[in-house]
Amino acid sequence: MQPTFCLYRDASLQERLGIRTIVVWKVQRSQEFESHWDRIEQVWSLSCTTSQSTSAVSCLTYGEVPPDYQAAVKAVPLEPEQFYSVWLPGFRGVDSEDRYFIIRLNDSGTPERLESH
C-alpha cells in the first residue's frame, strides 16, 4: 500500500501546485506532550532538481521518483499500524502543514486501508 500525496493552494482543491520537496518521517506520540509527535526516523525524502515549478509534479506516490526529482533518502517499506508524518513544501511559497497517516490492518493481519489524521 503506497499512499499518494498531493499539494493544493487551498481547501477547495481546485489549484494543484508543484511539490518542491517531500519528507516522510516515522513518528510516535511524545512522552512529554500528549498532543505532540516525535520524529523517530526519516523514511523517504525527495527534492525537485530544477528551479522551475513547471517541472514539478503536484502529486507524488510513496517510493516513486519522477523525472526531475532526486531521492535524498530512499523509501523504506512502510510498517502497518505505525504512524507517519509527511511535509510537502511547494513552489510559489506554499507549504503544507505536517499531515499524519497510518496503514491499518484487518482482522486477518492484511493491510486494509490508509487513514490520514
N, CA and C of each residue as an Amber inpcrd file, in Angstrom:
protein
   351
   0.8560000  -1.1780000   0.0000000   0.0000000   0.0000000   0.0000000
   0.8960000   1.2320000   0.0000000   0.8380000   1.9890000  -1.0810000
   1.6700000   3.1760000  -1.2220000   0.7740000   4.4100000  -1.3040000
   0.8220000   5.2750000  -0.2900000  -0.0020000   6.4870000  -0.3380000
   0.4980000   7.4530000  -1.4090000  -0.4250000   8.2640000  -1.9080000
  -0.1090000   9.3350000  -2.8440000  -0.3860000  10.6590000  -2.1490000
   0.5360000  11.5990000  -2.2810000   0.4520000  12.8970000  -1.6260000
   0.3320000  13.9830000  -2.6890000  -0.6260000  14.8870000  -2.5100000
  -0.8510000  15.9800000  -3.4570000  -0.8270000  17.3110000  -2.7010000
  -0.4750000  18.3720000  -3.4170000  -0.4090000  19.7070000  -2.8240000
  -1.3450000  20.6410000  -3.5790000  -2.2210000  21.3030000  -2.8270000
  -3.1840000  22.2490000  -3.3800000  -3.0010000  23.6090000  -2.7300000
  -3.4220000  24.6480000  -3.4480000  -3.3210000  26.0010000  -2.9050000
  -4.2560000  26.2140000  -1.7220000  -5.4940000  25.6950000  -1.7960000
  -6.4510000  25.8990000  -0.7120000  -7.3700000  24.6930000  -0.5850000
  -8.2780000  24.7600000   0.3480000  -9.1590000  23.6330000   0.6500000
 -10.1470000  23.3020000  -0.4670000 -10.3420000  24.1980000  -1.4100000
 -11.2870000  23.9230000  -2.4940000 -10.7530000  22.8670000  -3.4600000
  -9.4620000  22.5410000  -3.3520000  -8.8080000  21.5140000  -4.1710000
  -8.8760000  21.8040000  -5.6650000  -8.9940000  23.0660000  -6.0100000
  -9.0910000  23.4360000  -7.4140000  -7.7290000  23.6200000  -8.0820000
  -6.7770000  24.1940000  -7.3590000  -5.4910000  24.5120000  -7.9710000
  -4.3750000  23.6660000  -7.3670000  -3.8890000  22.7140000  -8.1600000
  -2.7630000  21.8990000  -7.7240000  -1.4800000  22.6890000  -7.8900000
  -0.5430000  22.4580000  -6.9600000   0.7400000  23.1530000  -7.0020000
   1.8790000  22.1540000  -7.1360000   2.9790000  22.6100000  -7.7040000
   4.1570000  21.7640000  -7.8290000   4.8110000  21.5290000  -6.4800000
   5.1980000  20.2890000  -6.2340000   5.8560000  19.9150000  -4.9780000
   7.3590000  20.0970000  -5.1490000   7.9500000  20.9340000  -4.2990000
   9.3960000  21.1930000  -4.3330000  10.1570000  20.0800000  -3.6290000
   9.6260000  19.6320000  -2.4920000  10.2650000  18.6160000  -1.6540000
   9.1840000  17.8120000  -0.9530000   9.4990000  16.5730000  -0.6230000
   8.6380000  15.7830000   0.2640000   9.5440000  15.0940000   1.2700000
   9.1060000  15.0950000   2.5240000   9.8360000  14.4030000   3.5790000
   8.8080000  13.6140000   4.3930000   9.0830000  12.3080000   4.5730000
   8.2090000  11.4380000   5.3610000   9.0110000  10.8950000   6.5380000
   8.4330000  11.0240000   7.7400000   9.0700000  10.5360000   8.9680000
   8.1890000   9.4820000   9.6200000   8.8210000   8.5070000  10.2530000
   8.1290000   7.6260000  11.1940000   8.0170000   8.4400000  12.4850000
   6.8280000   8.4400000  13.0980000   6.6130000   9.2580000  14.2970000
   5.9690000   8.4240000  15.4060000   6.0610000   8.9530000  16.6220000
   5.3660000   8.3790000  17.7750000   4.8950000   9.5180000  18.6640000
   3.8870000   9.2310000  19.4770000   3.3970000  10.2380000  20.4250000
   4.5120000  10.6280000  21.3830000   4.5810000  11.8880000  21.6940000
   5.5910000  12.4010000  22.6110000   5.3600000  11.8660000  24.0230000
   6.4340000  11.5410000  24.7000000   6.3550000  11.1130000  26.0970000
   5.9780000  12.2870000  27.0010000   6.3700000  13.5050000  26.5910000
   6.1710000  14.6900000  27.4220000   4.8690000  15.4340000  27.1440000
   4.4980000  15.5290000  25.8650000   3.3250000  16.3140000  25.4800000
   2.3760000  15.4350000  24.6750000   1.1970000  15.1880000  25.2090000
   0.2580000  14.2500000  24.6040000  -0.1440000  14.6430000  23.1820000
  -0.2550000  15.9210000  22.8920000  -0.6980000  16.3550000  21.5720000
   0.4640000  16.5450000  20.5880000   1.6610000  16.1590000  20.9760000
   2.8480000  16.3580000  20.1410000   3.3620000  15.0120000  19.6230000
   3.9470000  15.0290000  18.4150000   4.5340000  13.8420000  17.8170000
   6.0430000  14.0160000  17.7630000   6.7760000  12.9660000  18.0920000
   8.2350000  12.9660000  17.9700000   8.6260000  12.2320000  16.6930000
   9.5040000  12.8440000  15.9400000  10.0130000  12.1930000  14.7250000
  11.0810000  11.1880000  15.1270000  10.9110000   9.9560000  14.7020000
  11.8370000   8.8820000  15.0610000  12.8820000   8.6800000  13.9670000
  12.4070000   8.6150000  12.7200000  13.2900000   8.2600000  11.6140000
  12.7270000   8.8230000  10.3120000  13.6000000   9.3840000   9.4830000
  13.1870000   9.8310000   8.1570000  13.1610000   8.6030000   7.2570000
  12.0040000   8.3430000   6.6080000  11.8650000   7.1300000   5.8120000
  11.8280000   7.3940000   4.3070000  11.6980000   8.6610000   3.9030000
  11.7230000   8.9890000   2.4720000  11.8640000  10.4880000   2.3310000
  12.6670000  10.9170000   1.3580000  12.8280000  12.3390000   1.0900000
  13.2110000  12.5230000  -0.3780000  12.4920000  13.4150000  -1.0410000
  12.7600000  13.7590000  -2.4480000  12.8180000  15.2680000  -2.5890000
  13.5890000  15.7200000  -3.5600000  13.6080000  17.1390000  -3.9110000
  13.5950000  17.2900000  -5.4190000  12.9180000  18.3330000  -5.8780000
  12.9150000  18.6650000  -7.2980000  14.2960000  19.2170000  -7.6450000
  14.8850000  18.7470000  -8.7320000  16.2480000  19.1400000  -9.0870000
  16.3030000  20.3880000  -9.9550000  15.1420000  20.8960000 -10.3650000
  15.1210000  22.1280000 -11.1570000  14.4580000  23.2290000 -10.3460000
  14.7310000  24.4540000 -10.7110000  14.1110000  25.5750000 -10.0070000
  12.8120000  26.0110000 -10.6850000  12.4320000  25.3220000 -11.7390000
  11.2170000  25.6640000 -12.4810000  10.0230000  24.9110000 -11.9180000
   9.0420000  25.6220000 -11.4420000   7.8590000  24.9610000 -10.8820000
   7.0920000  24.1950000 -11.9600000   7.3110000  24.5230000 -13.2360000
   6.6200000  23.8060000 -14.3150000   7.1180000  22.3720000 -14.4400000
   8.3200000  22.0770000 -13.9590000   8.8550000  20.7110000 -13.9900000
   8.3680000  19.8840000 -12.8190000   7.8340000  20.5410000 -11.8110000
   7.4200000  19.8560000 -10.5850000   6.0660000  19.1850000 -10.7690000
   5.9070000  18.0500000 -10.1060000   4.6270000  17.3570000 -10.1290000
   3.7910000  17.8210000  -8.9360000   2.4710000  17.6550000  -9.0310000
   1.5880000  18.0920000  -7.9500000   1.1980000  16.9320000  -7.0330000
   1.4880000  15.6970000  -7.4540000   1.2070000  14.5180000  -6.6410000
   2.3950000  13.5610000  -6.7250000   2.7640000  12.9810000  -5.5930000
   3.8480000  12.0050000  -5.5270000   3.3370000  10.7560000  -4.8270000
   3.6950000   9.5920000  -5.3660000   3.3570000   8.3200000  -4.7460000
   4.5720000   7.8210000  -3.9890000   4.3450000   7.3880000  -2.7620000
   5.4280000   6.9520000  -1.8900000   6.3430000   5.9510000  -2.6070000
   7.6370000   6.2580000  -2.5820000   8.6450000   5.3710000  -3.1490000
   8.9610000   5.5910000  -4.6110000   8.1320000   6.3250000  -5.3300000
   8.3560000   6.5740000  -6.7580000   9.0960000   7.8940000  -6.9350000
  10.0840000   7.8990000  -7.8260000  10.8870000   9.1000000  -8.0890000
  10.6170000   9.5460000  -9.5280000   9.8150000  10.6070000  -9.7060000
   9.5130000  11.0780000 -11.0580000  10.7100000  11.8010000 -11.6800000
  10.6620000  12.0290000 -12.9990000  11.7290000  12.8180000 -13.6440000
  11.8700000  14.1730000 -12.9590000  13.0790000  14.6910000 -12.9290000
  13.4190000  15.9810000 -12.3190000  13.3670000  15.9680000 -10.7930000
  13.3340000  14.7800000 -10.1740000  13.4020000  14.6450000  -8.7210000
  14.5570000  13.7190000  -8.3600000  15.1060000  13.9490000  -7.1780000
  16.1990000  13.1150000  -6.6970000  15.9120000  12.7220000  -5.2530000
  16.1760000  11.4590000  -4.9310000  15.9520000  10.9670000  -3.5710000
  17.1390000  11.3180000  -2.6830000  16.8770000  12.0300000  -1.6030000
  17.8940000  12.2780000  -0.5780000  17.9050000  11.0970000   0.3910000
  16.7190000  10.5410000   0.6460000  16.5660000   9.3290000   1.4500000
  15.6740000   8.3930000   0.6510000  16.1940000   7.2190000   0.2990000
  15.3960000   6.2440000  -0.4560000  14.2950000   5.6870000   0.4340000
  13.1380000   5.4380000  -0.1680000  11.9700000   4.9620000   0.5730000
  12.2310000   3.5820000   1.1770000  11.8610000   3.4430000   2.4360000
  11.8970000   2.1460000   3.1040000  10.4470000   1.6590000   3.2090000
  10.2360000   0.3440000   3.3050000   8.8610000  -0.1450000   3.4000000
   8.1220000   0.4570000   4.5970000   6.8780000   0.8420000   4.3650000
   6.0380000   1.3790000   5.4400000   5.5220000   0.2240000   6.2950000
   5.4830000   0.4340000   7.5940000   5.0290000  -0.5850000   8.5380000
   3.5630000  -0.3510000   8.8890000   2.7240000  -1.3700000   8.7420000
   1.3280000  -1.2200000   9.1670000   1.2390000  -0.9000000  10.6600000
   0.2040000  -0.1540000  11.0160000  -0.0760000   0.2510000  12.4010000
   0.9920000   1.1720000  12.9830000   1.8070000   1.7650000  12.1370000
   2.8280000   2.7360000  12.5380000   2.4100000   4.0980000  11.9880000
   2.4850000   5.1410000  12.8010000   2.1450000   6.4820000  12.3320000
   3.3200000   7.1090000  11.5960000   2.9840000   7.9000000  10.5750000
   3.9680000   8.6220000   9.7800000   3.5190000  10.0700000   9.6240000
   4.4900000  10.9430000   9.4250000   4.2380000  12.3630000   9.1680000
   4.7980000  12.6960000   7.7940000   4.0780000  13.5320000   7.0600000
   4.5610000  13.9580000   5.7410000   4.5180000  15.4780000   5.6690000
   5.5590000  16.0580000   5.0670000   5.6720000  17.5080000   4.8860000
   5.9490000  17.7700000   3.4150000   5.1910000  18.6920000   2.8060000
   5.2750000  18.9920000   1.3770000   5.5030000  20.4760000   1.1300000
   6.7310000  20.9530000   1.0900000   6.9370000  22.3380000   0.6700000
   6.7490000  22.4370000  -0.8470000   6.0120000  23.4400000  -1.2520000
   5.7490000  23.6180000  -2.6770000   6.4580000  24.8400000  -3.2300000
   6.2560000  25.0480000  -4.5050000   6.7590000  26.2540000  -5.1450000
   5.7800000  27.3940000  -4.8790000   6.1760000  28.5890000  -5.1870000
   5.3550000  29.7970000  -5.0050000   5.0220000  30.0490000  -3.5430000
   5.9090000  29.6280000  -2.6290000   5.7500000  29.9560000  -1.2180000
   4.6590000  29.2130000  -0.4890000   4.1920000  28.1040000  -1.0460000
   3.1320000  27.3480000  -0.3950000   3.7300000  26.0840000   0.2320000
   3.5490000  25.9240000   1.5330000   3.9960000  24.7300000   2.2420000
   2.7960000  24.1020000   2.9340000   2.7910000  22.7890000   2.9970000
   1.7210000  22.1140000   3.7370000   2.0830000  22.0600000   5.2120000
   1.0810000  21.8970000   6.0400000   1.3300000  21.5810000   7.4390000
   1.6900000  20.1010000   7.4840000   2.3360000  19.6640000   8.5590000
   2.5830000  18.2330000   8.7060000   1.2440000  17.5010000   8.7160000
   1.1750000  16.4320000   7.9470000  -0.0010000  15.5600000   7.9220000
   0.4330000  14.1960000   8.4250000  -0.4870000  13.4660000   9.0230000
  -0.1650000  12.1800000   9.6130000  -1.0030000  11.0950000   8.9610000
  -0.4000000   9.9170000   8.7880000  -1.1470000   8.7970000   8.2230000
  -0.6810000   7.4910000   8.8500000  -1.5270000   6.4700000   8.6840000
  -1.2540000   5.1230000   9.2080000  -1.9200000   4.1220000   8.2860000
  -1.2740000   2.9780000   8.0830000  -1.8510000   1.8810000   7.3170000
  -2.4670000   0.9190000   8.3310000  -3.7660000   0.7070000   8.2190000
  -4.4840000  -0.1470000   9.1620000  -4.6010000  -1.5780000   8.6200000
  -4.5180000  -2.5450000   9.5380000  -4.6710000  -3.9540000   9.1960000
  -6.0920000  -4.4130000   9.4800000  -6.5640000  -5.4110000   8.7050000
  -7.8620000  -6.0060000   9.0250000  -7.6610000  -7.1120000  10.0560000
  -8.7220000  -7.8200000  10.4000000  -8.6550000  -8.8490000  11.4460000
  -7.7050000  -9.9930000  11.1080000  -7.4540000 -10.2270000   9.8210000
  -6.5510000 -11.3120000   9.4320000  -5.1040000 -10.8370000   9.2690000
  -4.8370000  -9.5420000   9.5630000  -3.4710000  -9.0280000   9.5020000
  -3.0340000  -8.5310000   8.1420000  -3.9810000  -8.3320000   7.2230000
  -3.6900000  -7.8290000   5.8800000  -3.9300000  -6.3180000   5.8530000
  -2.9970000  -5.5390000   5.2390000  -3.2520000  -4.0960000   5.1130000
  -4.5760000  -3.8510000   4.4000000  -5.4340000  -3.0610000   5.0540000
  -6.7960000  -2.8840000   4.5590000  -7.0860000  -1.4660000   4.0750000
  -6.5920000  -0.4840000   4.8220000  -6.9440000   0.8990000   4.4680000
  -5.8620000   1.8600000   4.9730000  -5.8430000   3.0080000   4.3500000
  -4.9520000   4.0910000   4.7420000  -5.7890000   5.1560000   5.4200000
  -5.4110000   5.5450000   6.6300000  -6.1040000   6.6200000   7.3460000
  -5.1900000   7.8210000   7.4190000  -5.7700000   9.0010000   7.2330000
  -4.9860000  10.2310000   7.4240000  -5.5670000  10.9790000   8.6040000
  -4.6960000  11.6720000   9.3120000  -5.0960000  12.3900000  10.5180000
  -4.5590000  13.8070000  10.4690000
